[in-house]
Amino acid sequence: MAAKKKSTPRTRTVKVTAPAEPKSPGPIEHLKYDILSLVAFTLAVFAYVSLRKAQGLPDDSRIIGWLGTGIKAALEYAFGDGAVLGPLFILGWSAHLGINKKTWSTQMWGLSMLGLVGITLFAVYKTPSGMNAWEAGQASLGGGYLGGSMAYLLIQLVGNVGLGILALFGTLLGLLLLIDQPAATVFKRLQQGALQAKSRLDEVMFYQAAAEESGSKTVTAAPLIIDSAEASSPREERPPVPIVDIQQPLPVAAALADIEPVPPLQLIKTRPRQEEHYCLPPLELLNDVSNERLIDKKNIKESITVLEDTFASFGVAVKVNQVSCGPAVTRYELTPGAGVKISRIISLTDDLQLNLAAPGIRIEAPIPGKAAIGIEVPNRKILSVGLRSLISAPAFKKLKSPLAFALGEDISGNAVVARLHDMPHLLIAGSTGSGKSVCLNCIIMSMLYHSTPSELKMVFIDPKMVELTIYNGIPHLMTPVVTDPKKASLILRWMVREMEKRYQLFASSGARDIQRYNQISTDKLPYIVIVIDELADLMMVAPVDVEDAICRLAQMARAAGMHLIVATQRPSVDVVTGIIKANIPSRIAFAVSSQTDSRTILDAGGAEKLLGKGDMLFLPVGAAKPFRIQGAFVSDRDIEKTVDFIKAQFNLDEPVNEIEELELADNEEADGTDDELFWDALKIFVDGKKASVSLLQRRLRVGYARAARLVDIMEERGLISEQDSNKRREVLIDEEQFEKLYARNKLC
């Protein structure tokens, strides 16, 4: 058997040809639609001129030529009195060619529909009496041949009422095709445009009123701001207040001749007089800081990839669901996989910071109100937040309270505003240069821009002497800015007495708080805000007195309309004591040097990872976790312009003092005479013309310690002399001077 011949497979040759190169456009191919648009525009103009210039006379051809005469005749025959719609249609087609680079589209169908409706209406309303639409069209009247034919046919089919309904339908359909957008989108955009127009109109009206107020030095009534009478009584001239050094003992014998009885301290009430015509500062005084944000989507996508890859390399499954870009940081919201512990994610903080090449990151686990973990990464550039944009924000305008203030913007870029009445006191802490003083100025400026002196009074304590002294002279201040730490405790005791007097007034009138009292009383009480810029300096001078006064005010002053804002750059436990923290629940932490300082302020870490330059953590009362905010910025120039505007309305070099410094000095002297035996002891010395500790021990039957303290008080007040070489003391006042002193003390 012959061996079977092995067959060889056939090979098929396929001819591979190179792909045809695209045909290169001609020299004017890319200008085709522009040229067509220009030709259509020229034709539209020529047709319109032909309709307007031709008068139906033999010399028309000399003006517009045979072509113009022919175009005019054709348009009038086709469209009648609506011939002008022809050039308008061609003009619309010209714009369509130049913009859309298409010969025809849905928009042109819409324009055609509107044109047909137009010539049909011309045929209905421009037809001469005694003729129908068809006859008028044959005579080149009404809507011409085309419009007359359509109108005649539709009237025969649906009548005049049906023709009107069809015309309305055709108009709406033509507009919808011309806009080429869904109806819901069109209505939504119209609604947004109306709201924006209304908002801009309100803003323009407000700025015009503000410019009229700021352009005049003479303060007049401003109906947009306050409704008051046109006439005001002239301001009473006050004699200059003598400055008394309360640290030095007063020479009683030399000063008693000029002393008059001092009336008891009165409650601080509103002063109508010039405040009836007080004008709030216009927003134009503030610099408008540009806050345009350019989101780098490429960088964000790269960061998302780095985050997910870093967690995956350590066996942690996470997914980035949302990204929020703020002025200072960008927060990436992660959703951990099943079985992933939060502590595992937090432990990778340093690795994330390394892979992201970030100066520092902060992990918020979990985000309050969300089932996600937030990783906050600093932006490459920190954007400034202007105070003007916050004050003009709708959220701030809704707070109808003299105690409302603006803080800044959160991570999502939303304005953060608050009311001091809800807090009711605020503790601010942060290292030098972190933005603490700027935040204080923003809070004060926010209140000045919507509160009159009759609604709000302020007391400033500034031991640093450089931050708050710029406000000296505004009528909101109850006393000049206190810069001496030794006098600060005196001011705080004065505020405690004012609080007690208000509660006595509330009890007598049956009111529970200042809001209820102002509703039922004609003499309204203003709110009082006490601002302490550096608590550490006060605690070094008089820690016991300052702490006691702050705690009493923090515990009881809310209902009396008095609120504290306390700031310090050294948040240690000997400055921010446990008692102070317990009574001031709302806190703001700026960048600090250690986690210990952060825990002192917020009872939690996180402030040590802040960036500075206004980056803060805000913990309002009742919040479970602090919110990260980029604080607002206000320049010294803006503060100066605002203060000058306010002071110009009152023409005061110093603020109106509700209690002069002389009265404060007298009150401090009275503090040393609280001992019920003081006046009996002084009477014994005056009658016997000699003074000694042993004499008081025998006559008053007291111990040595109490008798010695009474003698020391009298010596400090200048009532008796120091001991001489024989240990004798001389009584420096006589019986008449004693009677005057005693009567004066009773009046106080």
PDB file of N, CA and C in Angstrom, residues 276-346:
ATOM      1  N   GLU A 276     -30.088 108.418  68.478  1.00  0.00           N
ATOM      2  CA  GLU A 276     -31.275 108.340  67.652  1.00  0.00           C
ATOM      3  C   GLU A 276     -30.911 108.486  66.172  1.00  0.00           C
ATOM      4  N   HIS A 277     -29.851 109.214  65.885  1.00  0.00           N
ATOM      5  CA  HIS A 277     -29.438 109.451  64.504  1.00  0.00           C
ATOM      6  C   HIS A 277     -28.164 108.680  64.172  1.00  0.00           C
ATOM      7  N   TYR A 278     -27.890 107.639  64.916  1.00  0.00           N
ATOM      8  CA  TYR A 278     -26.666 106.880  64.672  1.00  0.00           C
ATOM      9  C   TYR A 278     -26.808 106.078  63.381  1.00  0.00           C
ATOM     10  N   CYS A 279     -25.792 106.133  62.552  1.00  0.00           N
ATOM     11  CA  CYS A 279     -25.759 105.412  61.282  1.00  0.00           C
ATOM     12  C   CYS A 279     -24.757 104.269  61.390  1.00  0.00           C
ATOM     13  N   LEU A 280     -25.192 103.088  61.029  1.00  0.00           N
ATOM     14  CA  LEU A 280     -24.291 101.943  61.025  1.00  0.00           C
ATOM     15  C   LEU A 280     -23.220 102.124  59.952  1.00  0.00           C
ATOM     16  N   PRO A 281     -22.020 101.642  60.192  1.00  0.00           N
ATOM     17  CA  PRO A 281     -20.961 101.781  59.176  1.00  0.00           C
ATOM     18  C   PRO A 281     -21.328 101.034  57.899  1.00  0.00           C
ATOM     19  N   PRO A 282     -21.075 101.614  56.729  1.00  0.00           N
ATOM     20  CA  PRO A 282     -21.352 100.914  55.467  1.00  0.00           C
ATOM     21  C   PRO A 282     -20.282  99.870  55.182  1.00  0.00           C
ATOM     22  N   LEU A 283     -20.680  98.834  54.464  1.00  0.00           N
ATOM     23  CA  LEU A 283     -19.748  97.755  54.135  1.00  0.00           C
ATOM     24  C   LEU A 283     -18.633  98.214  53.211  1.00  0.00           C
ATOM     25  N   GLU A 284     -18.831  99.329  52.527  1.00  0.00           N
ATOM     26  CA  GLU A 284     -17.801  99.803  51.602  1.00  0.00           C
ATOM     27  C   GLU A 284     -16.538 100.236  52.331  1.00  0.00           C
ATOM     28  N   LEU A 285     -16.615 100.428  53.651  1.00  0.00           N
ATOM     29  CA  LEU A 285     -15.411 100.769  54.409  1.00  0.00           C
ATOM     30  C   LEU A 285     -14.451  99.591  54.498  1.00  0.00           C
ATOM     31  N   LEU A 286     -14.957  98.387  54.306  1.00  0.00           N
ATOM     32  CA  LEU A 286     -14.129  97.188  54.390  1.00  0.00           C
ATOM     33  C   LEU A 286     -13.579  96.837  53.018  1.00  0.00           C
ATOM     34  N   ASN A 287     -12.353  96.370  53.006  1.00  0.00           N
ATOM     35  CA  ASN A 287     -11.729  95.946  51.756  1.00  0.00           C
ATOM     36  C   ASN A 287     -12.346  94.631  51.299  1.00  0.00           C
ATOM     37  N   ASP A 288     -12.688  94.558  50.030  1.00  0.00           N
ATOM     38  CA  ASP A 288     -13.298  93.358  49.465  1.00  0.00           C
ATOM     39  C   ASP A 288     -12.191  92.401  49.038  1.00  0.00           C
ATOM     40  N   VAL A 289     -11.947  91.380  49.859  1.00  0.00           N
ATOM     41  CA  VAL A 289     -10.885  90.415  49.583  1.00  0.00           C
ATOM     42  C   VAL A 289     -11.373  89.436  48.532  1.00  0.00           C
ATOM     43  N   SER A 290     -10.598  89.263  47.487  1.00  0.00           N
ATOM     44  CA  SER A 290     -10.951  88.316  46.428  1.00  0.00           C
ATOM     45  C   SER A 290     -10.730  86.899  46.926  1.00  0.00           C
ATOM     46  N   ASN A 291     -11.788  86.069  46.819  1.00  0.00           N
ATOM     47  CA  ASN A 291     -11.691  84.686  47.278  1.00  0.00           C
ATOM     48  C   ASN A 291     -12.036  83.694  46.161  1.00  0.00           C
ATOM     49  N   GLU A 292     -11.614  84.017  44.941  1.00  0.00           N
ATOM     50  CA  GLU A 292     -11.844  83.100  43.835  1.00  0.00           C
ATOM     51  C   GLU A 292     -10.974  81.858  44.010  1.00  0.00           C
ATOM     52  N   ARG A 293     -11.598  80.713  43.885  1.00  0.00           N
ATOM     53  CA  ARG A 293     -10.895  79.458  44.118  1.00  0.00           C
ATOM     54  C   ARG A 293     -10.758  78.697  42.813  1.00  0.00           C
ATOM     55  N   LEU A 294      -9.557  78.257  42.554  1.00  0.00           N
ATOM     56  CA  LEU A 294      -9.283  77.426  41.394  1.00  0.00           C
ATOM     57  C   LEU A 294      -8.974  76.027  41.901  1.00  0.00           C
ATOM     58  N   ILE A 295      -9.912  75.111  41.704  1.00  0.00           N
ATOM     59  CA  ILE A 295      -9.760  73.746  42.198  1.00  0.00           C
ATOM     60  C   ILE A 295      -8.896  72.963  41.217  1.00  0.00           C
ATOM     61  N   ASP A 296      -7.798  72.440  41.714  1.00  0.00           N
ATOM     62  CA  ASP A 296      -6.887  71.645  40.895  1.00  0.00           C
ATOM     63  C   ASP A 296      -7.387  70.202  40.892  1.00  0.00           C
ATOM     64  N   LYS A 297      -8.245  69.875  39.920  1.00  0.00           N
ATOM     65  CA  LYS A 297      -8.832  68.541  39.886  1.00  0.00           C
ATOM     66  C   LYS A 297      -7.781  67.459  39.666  1.00  0.00           C
ATOM     67  N   LYS A 298      -6.768  67.792  38.891  1.00  0.00           N
ATOM     68  CA  LYS A 298      -5.717  66.801  38.641  1.00  0.00           C
ATOM     69  C   LYS A 298      -4.988  66.450  39.928  1.00  0.00           C
ATOM     70  N   ASN A 299      -4.657  67.452  40.720  1.00  0.00           N
ATOM     71  CA  ASN A 299      -3.965  67.204  41.982  1.00  0.00           C
ATOM     72  C   ASN A 299      -4.846  66.424  42.946  1.00  0.00           C
ATOM     73  N   ILE A 300      -6.153  66.719  42.950  1.00  0.00           N
ATOM     74  CA  ILE A 300      -7.065  66.006  43.844  1.00  0.00           C
ATOM     75  C   ILE A 300      -7.158  64.533  43.447  1.00  0.00           C
ATOM     76  N   LYS A 301      -7.258  64.264  42.148  1.00  0.00           N
ATOM     77  CA  LYS A 301      -7.320  62.868  41.707  1.00  0.00           C
ATOM     78  C   LYS A 301      -6.042  62.120  42.067  1.00  0.00           C
ATOM     79  N   GLU A 302      -4.901  62.783  41.918  1.00  0.00           N
ATOM     80  CA  GLU A 302      -3.642  62.140  42.299  1.00  0.00           C
ATOM     81  C   GLU A 302      -3.606  61.855  43.796  1.00  0.00           C
ATOM     82  N   SER A 303      -4.097  62.783  44.608  1.00  0.00           N
ATOM     83  CA  SER A 303      -4.111  62.574  46.059  1.00  0.00           C
ATOM     84  C   SER A 303      -5.042  61.430  46.434  1.00  0.00           C
ATOM     85  N   ILE A 304      -6.175  61.309  45.743  1.00  0.00           N
ATOM     86  CA  ILE A 304      -7.086  60.195  46.014  1.00  0.00           C
ATOM     87  C   ILE A 304      -6.398  58.868  45.726  1.00  0.00           C
ATOM     88  N   THR A 305      -5.684  58.818  44.612  1.00  0.00           N
ATOM     89  CA  THR A 305      -4.962  57.586  44.268  1.00  0.00           C
ATOM     90  C   THR A 305      -3.897  57.263  45.307  1.00  0.00           C
ATOM     91  N   VAL A 306      -3.161  58.280  45.763  1.00  0.00           N
ATOM     92  CA  VAL A 306      -2.122  58.059  46.774  1.00  0.00           C
ATOM     93  C   VAL A 306      -2.739  57.557  48.071  1.00  0.00           C
ATOM     94  N   LEU A 307      -3.858  58.139  48.488  1.00  0.00           N
ATOM     95  CA  LEU A 307      -4.509  57.707  49.725  1.00  0.00           C
ATOM     96  C   LEU A 307      -4.943  56.247  49.643  1.00  0.00           C
ATOM     97  N   GLU A 308      -5.650  55.907  48.578  1.00  0.00           N
ATOM     98  CA  GLU A 308      -6.144  54.534  48.463  1.00  0.00           C
ATOM     99  C   GLU A 308      -4.999  53.535  48.330  1.00  0.00           C
ATOM    100  N   ASP A 309      -3.951  53.888  47.585  1.00  0.00           N
ATOM    101  CA  ASP A 309      -2.808  52.976  47.435  1.00  0.00           C
ATOM    102  C   ASP A 309      -2.057  52.815  48.750  1.00  0.00           C
ATOM    103  N   THR A 310      -1.918  53.893  49.513  1.00  0.00           N
ATOM    104  CA  THR A 310      -1.212  53.805  50.795  1.00  0.00           C
ATOM    105  C   THR A 310      -1.953  52.888  51.754  1.00  0.00           C
ATOM    106  N   PHE A 311      -3.256  53.051  51.854  1.00  0.00           N
ATOM    107  CA  PHE A 311      -4.027  52.175  52.738  1.00  0.00           C
ATOM    108  C   PHE A 311      -3.986  50.735  52.244  1.00  0.00           C
ATOM    109  N   ALA A 312      -4.049  50.560  50.916  1.00  0.00           N
ATOM    110  CA  ALA A 312      -4.018  49.201  50.374  1.00  0.00           C
ATOM    111  C   ALA A 312      -2.688  48.516  50.657  1.00  0.00           C
ATOM    112  N   SER A 313      -1.593  49.274  50.647  1.00  0.00           N
ATOM    113  CA  SER A 313      -0.284  48.671  50.916  1.00  0.00           C
ATOM    114  C   SER A 313      -0.171  48.156  52.343  1.00  0.00           C
ATOM    115  N   PHE A 314      -0.980  48.703  53.257  1.00  0.00           N
ATOM    116  CA  PHE A 314      -0.988  48.223  54.643  1.00  0.00           C
ATOM    117  C   PHE A 314      -2.165  47.296  54.919  1.00  0.00           C
ATOM    118  N   GLY A 315      -2.854  46.887  53.869  1.00  0.00           N
ATOM    119  CA  GLY A 315      -3.949  45.947  54.028  1.00  0.00           C
ATOM    120  C   GLY A 315      -5.218  46.552  54.588  1.00  0.00           C
ATOM    121  N   VAL A 316      -5.410  47.850  54.391  1.00  0.00           N
ATOM    122  CA  VAL A 316      -6.609  48.535  54.888  1.00  0.00           C
ATOM    123  C   VAL A 316      -7.448  48.936  53.679  1.00  0.00           C
ATOM    124  N   ALA A 317      -8.665  48.410  53.619  1.00  0.00           N
ATOM    125  CA  ALA A 317      -9.544  48.691  52.483  1.00  0.00           C
ATOM    126  C   ALA A 317     -10.375  49.940  52.771  1.00  0.00           C
ATOM    127  N   VAL A 318     -10.182  50.978  51.961  1.00  0.00           N
ATOM    128  CA  VAL A 318     -10.957  52.217  52.095  1.00  0.00           C
ATOM    129  C   VAL A 318     -11.353  52.684  50.701  1.00  0.00           C
ATOM    130  N   LYS A 319     -12.343  53.564  50.670  1.00  0.00           N
ATOM    131  CA  LYS A 319     -12.813  54.140  49.418  1.00  0.00           C
ATOM    132  C   LYS A 319     -13.097  55.614  49.643  1.00  0.00           C
ATOM    133  N   VAL A 320     -12.521  56.473  48.783  1.00  0.00           N
ATOM    134  CA  VAL A 320     -12.768  57.915  48.862  1.00  0.00           C
ATOM    135  C   VAL A 320     -14.085  58.212  48.155  1.00  0.00           C
ATOM    136  N   ASN A 321     -15.052  58.714  48.927  1.00  0.00           N
ATOM    137  CA  ASN A 321     -16.389  58.965  48.385  1.00  0.00           C
ATOM    138  C   ASN A 321     -16.642  60.423  48.030  1.00  0.00           C
ATOM    139  N   GLN A 322     -16.016  61.331  48.769  1.00  0.00           N
ATOM    140  CA  GLN A 322     -16.313  62.749  48.558  1.00  0.00           C
ATOM    141  C   GLN A 322     -15.098  63.577  48.934  1.00  0.00           C
ATOM    142  N   VAL A 323     -14.944  64.718  48.267  1.00  0.00           N
ATOM    143  CA  VAL A 323     -13.845  65.643  48.530  1.00  0.00           C
ATOM    144  C   VAL A 323     -14.435  67.037  48.713  1.00  0.00           C
ATOM    145  N   SER A 324     -14.062  67.700  49.814  1.00  0.00           N
ATOM    146  CA  SER A 324     -14.515  69.068  50.098  1.00  0.00           C
ATOM    147  C   SER A 324     -13.300  69.983  50.103  1.00  0.00           C
ATOM    148  N   CYS A 325     -13.329  71.009  49.270  1.00  0.00           N
ATOM    149  CA  CYS A 325     -12.213  71.946  49.150  1.00  0.00           C
ATOM    150  C   CYS A 325     -12.548  73.230  49.895  1.00  0.00           C
ATOM    151  N   GLY A 326     -11.772  73.553  50.913  1.00  0.00           N
ATOM    152  CA  GLY A 326     -11.956  74.770  51.679  1.00  0.00           C
ATOM    153  C   GLY A 326     -10.873  75.783  51.400  1.00  0.00           C
ATOM    154  N   PRO A 327     -10.902  76.915  52.109  1.00  0.00           N
ATOM    155  CA  PRO A 327      -9.883  77.945  51.882  1.00  0.00           C
ATOM    156  C   PRO A 327      -8.481  77.506  52.268  1.00  0.00           C
ATOM    157  N   ALA A 328      -8.356  76.653  53.290  1.00  0.00           N
ATOM    158  CA  ALA A 328      -7.034  76.278  53.791  1.00  0.00           C
ATOM    159  C   ALA A 328      -6.723  74.803  53.623  1.00  0.00           C
ATOM    160  N   VAL A 329      -7.730  73.949  53.723  1.00  0.00           N
ATOM    161  CA  VAL A 329      -7.501  72.505  53.664  1.00  0.00           C
ATOM    162  C   VAL A 329      -8.513  71.867  52.728  1.00  0.00           C
ATOM    163  N   THR A 330      -8.175  70.675  52.287  1.00  0.00           N
ATOM    164  CA  THR A 330      -9.077  69.840  51.496  1.00  0.00           C
ATOM    165  C   THR A 330      -9.340  68.569  52.281  1.00  0.00           C
ATOM    166  N   ARG A 331     -10.616  68.250  52.473  1.00  0.00           N
ATOM    167  CA  ARG A 331     -10.969  67.067  53.257  1.00  0.00           C
ATOM    168  C   ARG A 331     -11.420  65.942  52.331  1.00  0.00           C
ATOM    169  N   TYR A 332     -10.761  64.800  52.481  1.00  0.00           N
ATOM    170  CA  TYR A 332     -11.107  63.594  51.741  1.00  0.00           C
ATOM    171  C   TYR A 332     -11.911  62.691  52.675  1.00  0.00           C
ATOM    172  N   GLU A 333     -13.127  62.368  52.273  1.00  0.00           N
ATOM    173  CA  GLU A 333     -14.007  61.549  53.100  1.00  0.00           C
ATOM    174  C   GLU A 333     -13.877  60.094  52.673  1.00  0.00           C
ATOM    175  N   LEU A 334     -13.447  59.264  53.611  1.00  0.00           N
ATOM    176  CA  LEU A 334     -13.203  57.854  53.345  1.00  0.00           C
ATOM    177  C   LEU A 334     -14.291  57.001  53.980  1.00  0.00           C
ATOM    178  N   THR A 335     -14.627  55.925  53.305  1.00  0.00           N
ATOM    179  CA  THR A 335     -15.510  54.907  53.869  1.00  0.00           C
ATOM    180  C   THR A 335     -14.695  53.636  54.059  1.00  0.00           C
ATOM    181  N   PRO A 336     -14.453  53.233  55.300  1.00  0.00           N
ATOM    182  CA  PRO A 336     -13.640  52.024  55.512  1.00  0.00           C
ATOM    183  C   PRO A 336     -14.417  50.770  55.130  1.00  0.00           C
ATOM    184  N   GLY A 337     -13.664  49.757  54.738  1.00  0.00           N
ATOM    185  CA  GLY A 337     -14.283  48.492  54.407  1.00  0.00           C
ATOM    186  C   GLY A 337     -14.768  47.754  55.635  1.00  0.00           C
ATOM    187  N   ALA A 338     -15.442  46.637  55.401  1.00  0.00           N
ATOM    188  CA  ALA A 338     -15.979  45.852  56.508  1.00  0.00           C
ATOM    189  C   ALA A 338     -14.838  45.293  57.356  1.00  0.00           C
ATOM    190  N   GLY A 339     -14.965  45.446  58.668  1.00  0.00           N
ATOM    191  CA  GLY A 339     -13.973  44.906  59.586  1.00  0.00           C
ATOM    192  C   GLY A 339     -12.758  45.776  59.810  1.00  0.00           C
ATOM    193  N   VAL A 340     -12.714  46.969  59.225  1.00  0.00           N
ATOM    194  CA  VAL A 340     -11.572  47.874  59.396  1.00  0.00           C
ATOM    195  C   VAL A 340     -11.833  48.768  60.602  1.00  0.00           C
ATOM    196  N   LYS A 341     -10.938  48.753  61.560  1.00  0.00           N
ATOM    197  CA  LYS A 341     -11.079  49.576  62.757  1.00  0.00           C
ATOM    198  C   LYS A 341     -10.604  51.009  62.487  1.00  0.00           C
ATOM    199  N   ILE A 342     -11.244  51.941  63.161  1.00  0.00           N
ATOM    200  CA  ILE A 342     -10.853  53.346  63.009  1.00  0.00           C
ATOM    201  C   ILE A 342      -9.443  53.569  63.531  1.00  0.00           C
ATOM    202  N   SER A 343      -9.095  52.884  64.614  1.00  0.00           N
ATOM    203  CA  SER A 343      -7.757  53.056  65.190  1.00  0.00           C
ATOM    204  C   SER A 343      -6.676  52.632  64.210  1.00  0.00           C
ATOM    205  N   ARG A 344      -6.993  51.679  63.345  1.00  0.00           N
ATOM    206  CA  ARG A 344      -6.015  51.235  62.347  1.00  0.00           C
ATOM    207  C   ARG A 344      -5.740  52.367  61.350  1.00  0.00           C
ATOM    208  N   ILE A 345      -6.776  53.095  60.980  1.00  0.00           N
ATOM    209  CA  ILE A 345      -6.603  54.204  60.037  1.00  0.00           C
ATOM    210  C   ILE A 345      -5.831  55.345  60.685  1.00  0.00           C
ATOM    211  N   ILE A 346      -6.161  55.656  61.948  1.00  0.00           N
ATOM    212  CA  ILE A 346      -5.488  56.759  62.633  1.00  0.00           C
ATOM    213  C   ILE A 346      -4.007  56.464  62.824  1.00  0.00           C
TER     214      ILE A 346
END
